[in-house]
Amino acid sequence: YSKYYDIINDLRSKILAATIDNSRIVLQIDNARLAADDFRLKFENELALRQSVEADINGLRKVLDELTMSRGDLELQIESLAEELAYLKKNHEEELQVARSSATGQVNVEMDAAPGIDLTKILNDMRADYEVMAEKNRREAEAQFAQKSNELKKEISVGVEQVQTTKSEISDLRRTLQGLEIELQSQLAMKKSLEDTLAETEGRFGGQLQQLQNVISGLEEQLIQIRQDMERQSNEYRELLDIKNRLEMEIETYRRLLEGELGQFSQGSSSSSSASKGASSSVSNSQVSSSSTTKSQTSSIDSKKDPTKTRKVKTIVEEVVDGK
């Protein structure tokens, strides 16, 4: 039955190879899953960074809006100050005209009083102060606006570059993720196909393997039965051989006894001279042989029944002469 062992070994090697391939595919799937998890983690980190950059950009936009509103407020203040300055100029001119018209009457009034307040000088000083203040506020507003604008432009340019870099990285990660998903699907399909093939192989060869195992079990049972039969027959053969040896020994013993008796009988018959005595002697010899054989068989049977007893055989020779 060596051919069955070859088939069994072949099937075992195929099952082992399929198991190794299945383990290798499972390992590849695990590696692909880990790589996909790593790329997913990187994608989430990049997405969080992108959201942070977008939040910074939104904050900078709010700052830009605030600066725009501050600029508008400063422009309104400048306009109001300009209007106030124009109003002050107009009032000053009107007061000058009134003063000039009053001075045309040439009225000389000498009064012992404190010197009057020079309104023109006061107005000029106020105008100069307002102009200096307005120019200072304008310059400060322009400088602050320019500084904030430059900072905002720099931050916007950096944010735009980061956004572009993030977009390119996200695109690369998306393509990589799609490739990994495609590879994962192909590996899963290959795994499913190999599992189906393995199940089909196990189902196809499982019945044959079970049949071979049943055949082997039956042959082993037959071999055990044959061994038992051989042992039983060997025991019987030994018993029969023992019986044969004992019978041969007994036959040899009785043969020796018979040879001794025949020798004695031949000495007694040599004294007779007639042919009838020879014939009767032959008959008697035949009878003696027959009787001896019967007695020897009886003795053999008795010795088998009780091997401790010894049976002595006594031979009686009777001569018959002329029927008397």
Tab-separated table of C-alpha atoms in Angstrom:
chain	number	residue	atom	x	y	z
A	1	TYR	CA	0.000	0.000	0.000
A	2	SER	CA	2.944	2.339	-0.546
A	3	LYS	CA	1.073	4.163	-3.325
A	4	TYR	CA	-1.546	5.332	-0.820
A	5	TYR	CA	1.192	6.725	1.407
A	6	ASP	CA	2.579	8.618	-1.586
A	7	ILE	CA	-0.861	10.088	-2.319
A	8	ILE	CA	-1.306	11.048	1.337
A	9	ASN	CA	2.128	12.703	1.453
A	10	ASP	CA	1.372	14.560	-1.780
A	11	LEU	CA	-1.933	15.833	-0.379
A	12	ARG	CA	-0.266	16.871	2.867
A	13	SER	CA	2.427	18.780	0.962
A	14	LYS	CA	-0.242	20.539	-1.129
A	15	ILE	CA	-2.234	21.463	1.985
A	16	LEU	CA	0.943	22.742	3.661
A	17	ALA	CA	1.854	24.817	0.585
A	18	ALA	CA	-1.683	26.266	0.441
A	19	THR	CA	-1.495	27.084	4.165
A	20	ILE	CA	1.858	28.843	3.679
A	21	ASP	CA	0.478	30.844	0.726
A	22	ASN	CA	-2.573	31.777	2.779
A	23	SER	CA	-0.367	32.944	5.661
A	24	ARG	CA	1.779	34.974	3.258
A	25	ILE	CA	-1.282	36.645	1.763
A	26	VAL	CA	-2.663	37.383	5.241
A	27	LEU	CA	0.692	38.974	6.123
A	28	GLN	CA	0.615	41.091	2.955
A	29	ILE	CA	-2.938	42.176	3.766
A	30	ASP	CA	-1.895	43.125	7.302
A	31	ASN	CA	1.050	45.112	5.940
A	32	ALA	CA	-1.206	46.879	3.445
A	33	ARG	CA	-3.708	47.623	6.227
A	34	LEU	CA	-0.935	49.063	8.416
A	35	ALA	CA	0.357	51.173	5.524
A	36	ALA	CA	-3.187	52.397	4.845
A	37	ASP	CA	-3.558	53.283	8.530
A	38	ASP	CA	-0.279	55.219	8.407
A	39	PHE	CA	-1.369	57.128	5.312
A	40	ARG	CA	-4.762	57.763	6.891
A	41	LEU	CA	-3.035	59.153	9.994
A	42	LYS	CA	-0.831	61.377	7.837
A	43	PHE	CA	-3.894	62.509	5.917
A	44	GLU	CA	-5.687	63.384	9.151
A	45	ASN	CA	-2.640	65.316	10.383
A	46	GLU	CA	-2.367	67.211	7.110
A	47	LEU	CA	-6.096	67.878	7.188
A	48	ALA	CA	-5.809	69.247	10.724
A	49	LEU	CA	-2.876	71.430	9.605
A	50	ARG	CA	-4.879	72.661	6.637
A	51	GLN	CA	-7.829	73.490	8.862
A	52	SER	CA	-5.483	75.336	11.236
A	53	VAL	CA	-4.029	77.338	8.323
A	54	GLU	CA	-7.521	78.124	7.061
A	55	ALA	CA	-8.489	79.237	10.574
A	56	ASP	CA	-5.410	81.498	10.666
A	57	ILE	CA	-6.337	82.897	7.266
A	58	ASN	CA	-9.864	83.578	8.483
A	59	GLY	CA	-8.428	85.291	11.562
A	60	LEU	CA	-6.147	87.408	9.372
A	61	ARG	CA	-9.118	88.308	7.219
A	62	LYS	CA	-10.902	89.469	10.336
A	63	VAL	CA	-7.833	91.537	11.267
A	64	LEU	CA	-7.817	92.970	7.739
A	65	ASP	CA	-11.480	93.859	8.092
A	66	GLU	CA	-10.768	95.507	11.438
A	67	LEU	CA	-7.895	97.451	9.885
A	68	THR	CA	-10.138	98.500	7.031
A	69	MET	CA	-12.745	99.681	9.522
A	70	SER	CA	-10.061	101.505	11.530
A	71	ARG	CA	-8.861	103.146	8.334
A	72	GLY	CA	-12.396	104.203	7.558
A	73	ASP	CA	-12.776	105.623	11.064
A	74	LEU	CA	-9.506	107.523	10.730
A	75	GLU	CA	-10.561	108.863	7.345
A	76	LEU	CA	-13.839	110.006	8.892
A	77	GLN	CA	-11.918	111.683	11.720
A	78	ILE	CA	-9.646	113.379	9.183
A	79	GLU	CA	-12.681	114.588	7.244
A	80	SER	CA	-14.337	115.869	10.419
A	81	LEU	CA	-11.147	117.625	11.449
A	82	ALA	CA	-10.834	119.125	7.969
A	83	GLU	CA	-14.424	120.333	8.161
A	84	GLU	CA	-13.773	121.764	11.623
A	85	LEU	CA	-10.640	123.465	10.319
A	86	ALA	CA	-12.582	124.914	7.407
A	87	TYR	CA	-15.262	126.095	9.806
A	88	LEU	CA	-12.638	127.705	12.033
A	89	LYS	CA	-11.052	129.384	9.013
A	90	LYS	CA	-14.419	130.719	7.935
A	91	ASN	CA	-15.153	132.074	11.419
A	92	HIS	CA	-11.730	133.625	11.566
A	93	GLU	CA	-12.229	135.360	8.253
A	94	GLU	CA	-15.629	136.648	9.346
A	95	GLU	CA	-14.171	137.967	12.574
A	96	LEU	CA	-11.371	139.638	10.628
A	97	GLN	CA	-13.873	141.291	8.337
A	98	VAL	CA	-15.900	142.508	11.326
A	99	ALA	CA	-12.759	143.819	12.934
A	100	ARG	CA	-11.706	145.599	9.762
A	101	SER	CA	-15.121	147.159	9.265
A	102	SER	CA	-15.158	148.409	12.833
A	103	ALA	CA	-11.687	149.879	12.423
A	104	THR	CA	-12.724	152.108	9.444
A	105	GLY	CA	-14.588	154.602	11.738
A	106	GLN	CA	-11.338	155.852	13.265
A	107	VAL	CA	-12.618	156.185	16.759
A	108	ASN	CA	-9.843	156.671	19.253
A	109	VAL	CA	-10.883	155.629	22.649
A	110	GLU	CA	-8.293	155.549	25.326
A	111	MET	CA	-9.193	153.359	28.193
A	112	ASP	CA	-7.212	152.399	31.197
A	113	ALA	CA	-7.842	148.631	30.978
A	114	ALA	CA	-5.993	145.452	30.591
A	115	PRO	CA	-4.749	144.603	27.107
A	116	GLY	CA	-7.241	142.659	25.022
A	117	ILE	CA	-6.892	139.072	23.917
A	118	ASP	CA	-5.411	138.521	20.465
A	119	LEU	CA	-7.979	136.187	18.938
A	120	THR	CA	-6.111	135.947	15.666
A	121	LYS	CA	-3.055	134.562	17.335
A	122	ILE	CA	-5.132	132.151	19.364
A	123	LEU	CA	-6.919	130.938	16.251
A	124	ASN	CA	-3.665	130.595	14.366
A	125	ASP	CA	-2.204	128.588	17.230
A	126	MET	CA	-5.297	126.403	17.354
A	127	ARG	CA	-5.157	125.923	13.594
A	128	ALA	CA	-1.486	124.957	13.757
A	129	ASP	CA	-2.137	122.550	16.616
A	130	TYR	CA	-5.014	120.923	14.735
A	131	GLU	CA	-2.956	120.653	11.563
A	132	VAL	CA	-0.037	119.097	13.450
A	133	MET	CA	-2.393	116.714	15.246
A	134	ALA	CA	-4.153	115.771	12.026
A	135	GLU	CA	-0.866	115.230	10.215
A	136	LYS	CA	0.435	113.152	13.113
A	137	ASN	CA	-2.716	111.027	13.242
A	138	ARG	CA	-2.634	110.608	9.480
A	139	ARG	CA	0.989	109.514	9.482
A	140	GLU	CA	0.434	107.142	12.400
A	141	ALA	CA	-2.642	105.660	10.723
A	142	GLU	CA	-0.805	105.276	7.410
A	143	ALA	CA	2.215	103.695	9.122
A	144	GLN	CA	0.040	101.325	11.151
A	145	PHE	CA	-2.007	100.479	8.092
A	146	ALA	CA	1.117	99.850	6.011
A	147	GLN	CA	2.655	97.703	8.763
A	148	LYS	CA	-0.486	95.679	9.264
A	149	SER	CA	-0.931	95.352	5.507
A	150	ASN	CA	2.637	94.091	5.038
A	151	GLU	CA	2.300	91.627	7.899
A	152	LEU	CA	-1.024	90.476	6.553
A	153	LYS	CA	0.391	90.111	3.040
A	154	LYS	CA	3.302	88.073	4.363
A	155	GLU	CA	1.012	85.858	6.407
A	156	ILE	CA	-1.355	85.481	3.463
A	157	SER	CA	1.513	84.553	1.122
A	158	VAL	CA	2.870	82.039	3.646
A	159	GLY	CA	-0.632	80.676	4.190
A	160	VAL	CA	-1.204	80.397	0.440
A	161	GLU	CA	2.091	78.534	0.013
A	162	GLN	CA	1.215	76.222	2.879
A	163	VAL	CA	-2.236	75.687	1.409
A	164	GLN	CA	-0.741	74.862	-1.992
A	165	THR	CA	1.779	72.502	-0.397
A	166	THR	CA	-0.954	70.915	1.683
A	167	LYS	CA	-3.174	70.549	-1.381
A	168	SER	CA	-0.379	68.862	-3.331
A	169	GLU	CA	0.386	66.556	-0.395
A	170	ILE	CA	-3.309	65.769	-0.002
A	171	SER	CA	-3.511	64.969	-3.720
A	172	ASP	CA	-0.484	62.675	-3.443
A	173	LEU	CA	-1.913	61.013	-0.359
A	174	ARG	CA	-5.274	60.607	-2.068
A	175	ARG	CA	-3.643	58.957	-5.071
A	176	THR	CA	-1.560	56.750	-2.786
A	177	LEU	CA	-4.657	55.856	-0.784
A	178	GLN	CA	-6.553	54.973	-3.953
A	179	GLY	CA	-3.653	52.796	-5.110
A	180	LEU	CA	-3.516	51.067	-1.735
A	181	GLU	CA	-7.279	50.542	-1.771
A	182	ILE	CA	-7.044	49.009	-5.241
A	183	GLU	CA	-4.175	46.779	-4.110
A	184	LEU	CA	-6.110	45.865	-0.968
A	185	GLN	CA	-9.150	44.903	-3.038
A	186	SER	CA	-6.981	42.787	-5.331
A	187	GLN	CA	-5.330	41.101	-2.340
A	188	LEU	CA	-8.729	40.456	-0.765
A	189	ALA	CA	-9.975	38.973	-4.030
A	190	MET	CA	-6.850	36.796	-4.247
A	191	LYS	CA	-7.340	35.720	-0.632
A	192	LYS	CA	-10.983	34.841	-1.319
A	193	SER	CA	-9.956	32.857	-4.409
A	194	LEU	CA	-7.252	30.979	-2.499
A	195	GLU	CA	-9.646	30.257	0.360
A	196	ASP	CA	-12.190	28.897	-2.124
A	197	THR	CA	-9.466	26.820	-3.788
A	198	LEU	CA	-8.307	25.521	-0.414
A	199	ALA	CA	-11.866	24.658	0.621
A	200	GLU	CA	-12.458	22.936	-2.722
A	201	THR	CA	-9.192	21.003	-2.382
A	202	GLU	CA	-10.019	19.959	1.158
A	203	GLY	CA	-13.534	18.953	0.087
A	204	ARG	CA	-12.258	17.047	-2.959
A	205	PHE	CA	-9.459	15.196	-1.236
A	206	GLY	CA	-11.098	14.939	2.183
A	207	GLY	CA	-13.389	12.098	1.046
A	208	GLN	CA	-10.517	10.271	-0.637
A	209	LEU	CA	-8.360	10.726	2.443
A	210	GLN	CA	-11.171	9.389	4.632
A	211	GLN	CA	-11.596	6.400	2.315
A	212	LEU	CA	-7.860	5.733	2.415
A	213	GLN	CA	-7.891	5.974	6.186
A	214	ASN	CA	-10.798	3.523	6.301
A	215	VAL	CA	-8.926	1.163	3.956
A	216	ILE	CA	-5.802	1.458	6.101
A	217	SER	CA	-7.842	0.794	9.248
A	218	GLY	CA	-9.434	-2.277	7.627
A	219	LEU	CA	-6.043	-3.545	6.482
A	220	GLU	CA	-4.613	-3.022	9.952
A	221	GLU	CA	-7.521	-4.968	11.445
A	222	GLN	CA	-6.970	-7.747	8.897
A	223	LEU	CA	-3.262	-7.737	9.696
A	224	ILE	CA	-4.025	-8.044	13.412
A	225	GLN	CA	-6.460	-10.889	12.689
A	226	ILE	CA	-3.875	-12.617	10.480
A	227	ARG	CA	-1.254	-12.286	13.198
A	228	GLN	CA	-3.653	-13.739	15.739
A	229	ASP	CA	-4.481	-16.601	13.359
A	230	MET	CA	-0.780	-17.189	12.738
A	231	GLU	CA	-0.073	-17.273	16.458
A	232	ARG	CA	-2.979	-19.659	17.027
A	233	GLN	CA	-1.862	-21.894	14.153
A	234	SER	CA	1.710	-21.753	15.439
A	235	ASN	CA	0.525	-22.864	18.873
A	236	GLU	CA	-1.527	-25.643	17.292
A	237	TYR	CA	1.448	-26.630	15.159
A	238	ARG	CA	3.697	-26.813	18.207
A	239	GLU	CA	1.105	-28.888	20.043
A	240	LEU	CA	0.750	-31.242	17.057
A	241	LEU	CA	4.527	-31.441	16.711
A	242	ASP	CA	4.800	-32.315	20.378
A	243	ILE	CA	2.134	-34.995	19.978
A	244	LYS	CA	3.914	-36.280	16.851
A	245	ASN	CA	7.223	-36.519	18.702
A	246	ARG	CA	5.638	-38.380	21.595
A	247	LEU	CA	3.852	-40.724	19.189
A	248	GLU	CA	7.101	-41.366	17.332
A	249	MET	CA	8.814	-42.119	20.636
A	250	GLU	CA	6.023	-44.501	21.645
A	251	ILE	CA	6.052	-46.148	18.188
A	252	GLU	CA	9.798	-46.579	18.451
A	253	THR	CA	9.374	-48.103	21.908
A	254	TYR	CA	6.696	-50.530	20.755
A	255	ARG	CA	8.702	-51.333	17.629
A	256	ARG	CA	11.619	-52.362	19.785
A	257	LEU	CA	9.312	-54.457	21.963
A	258	LEU	CA	7.834	-56.106	18.880
A	259	GLU	CA	11.279	-56.804	17.431
A	260	GLY	CA	12.271	-58.480	20.709
A	261	GLU	CA	9.118	-60.627	20.748
A	262	LEU	CA	9.536	-61.558	17.084
A	263	GLY	CA	13.101	-62.669	17.824
A	264	GLN	CA	11.892	-64.976	20.588
A	265	PHE	CA	9.153	-66.341	18.340
A	266	SER	CA	11.588	-67.082	15.486
A	267	GLN	CA	13.814	-69.077	17.883
A	268	GLY	CA	10.797	-71.216	19.028
A	269	SER	CA	9.634	-71.883	15.463
A	270	SER	CA	13.082	-73.066	14.235
A	271	SER	CA	12.672	-76.422	16.156
A	272	SER	CA	9.598	-77.328	14.075
A	273	SER	CA	10.255	-79.095	10.684
A	274	SER	CA	6.820	-79.330	9.055
A	275	ALA	CA	5.376	-76.902	6.500
A	276	SER	CA	2.098	-76.786	8.392
A	277	LYS	CA	3.919	-75.660	11.436
A	278	GLY	CA	5.458	-72.960	9.301
A	279	ALA	CA	2.007	-71.984	8.053
A	280	SER	CA	0.501	-72.113	11.495
A	281	SER	CA	3.472	-70.223	12.670
A	282	SER	CA	2.781	-67.576	10.049
A	283	VAL	CA	-0.838	-67.441	11.100
A	284	SER	CA	0.149	-67.294	14.703
A	285	ASN	CA	2.713	-64.651	13.857
A	286	SER	CA	0.036	-62.631	12.099
A	287	GLN	CA	-2.260	-63.042	15.041
A	288	VAL	CA	0.510	-62.081	17.399
A	289	SER	CA	1.342	-59.042	15.271
A	290	SER	CA	-2.274	-58.062	15.194
A	291	SER	CA	-2.652	-58.630	18.885
A	292	SER	CA	0.558	-56.794	19.589
A	293	THR	CA	-0.486	-53.854	17.458
A	294	THR	CA	-3.817	-53.699	19.235
A	295	LYS	CA	-2.183	-53.947	22.612
A	296	SER	CA	0.396	-51.334	21.676
A	297	GLN	CA	-2.329	-48.955	20.599
A	298	THR	CA	-4.161	-49.636	23.860
A	299	SER	CA	-0.975	-49.054	25.769
A	300	SER	CA	-0.362	-45.815	23.865
A	301	ILE	CA	-3.849	-44.620	24.658
A	302	ASP	CA	-3.439	-45.635	28.302
A	303	SER	CA	-0.111	-43.851	28.508
A	304	LYS	CA	-1.708	-40.751	27.081
A	305	LYS	CA	-4.427	-40.914	29.694
A	306	ASP	CA	-2.050	-41.429	32.581
A	307	PRO	CA	1.650	-40.914	31.734
A	308	THR	CA	2.711	-41.943	35.302
A	309	LYS	CA	1.575	-45.571	34.821
A	310	THR	CA	3.665	-48.207	33.052
A	311	ARG	CA	1.910	-50.981	31.187
A	312	LYS	CA	3.666	-54.267	30.598
A	313	VAL	CA	2.652	-56.286	27.549
A	314	LYS	CA	2.816	-60.107	27.799
A	315	THR	CA	2.745	-62.047	24.531
A	316	ILE	CA	1.257	-65.553	24.496
A	317	VAL	CA	2.276	-67.798	21.580
A	318	GLU	CA	-0.039	-70.696	20.855
A	319	GLU	CA	1.031	-73.400	18.423
A	320	VAL	CA	-1.612	-75.286	16.488
A	321	VAL	CA	-0.546	-78.595	14.976
A	322	ASP	CA	-3.000	-80.378	12.651
A	323	GLY	CA	-5.814	-78.217	13.954
A	324	LYS	CA	-5.178	-79.281	17.577
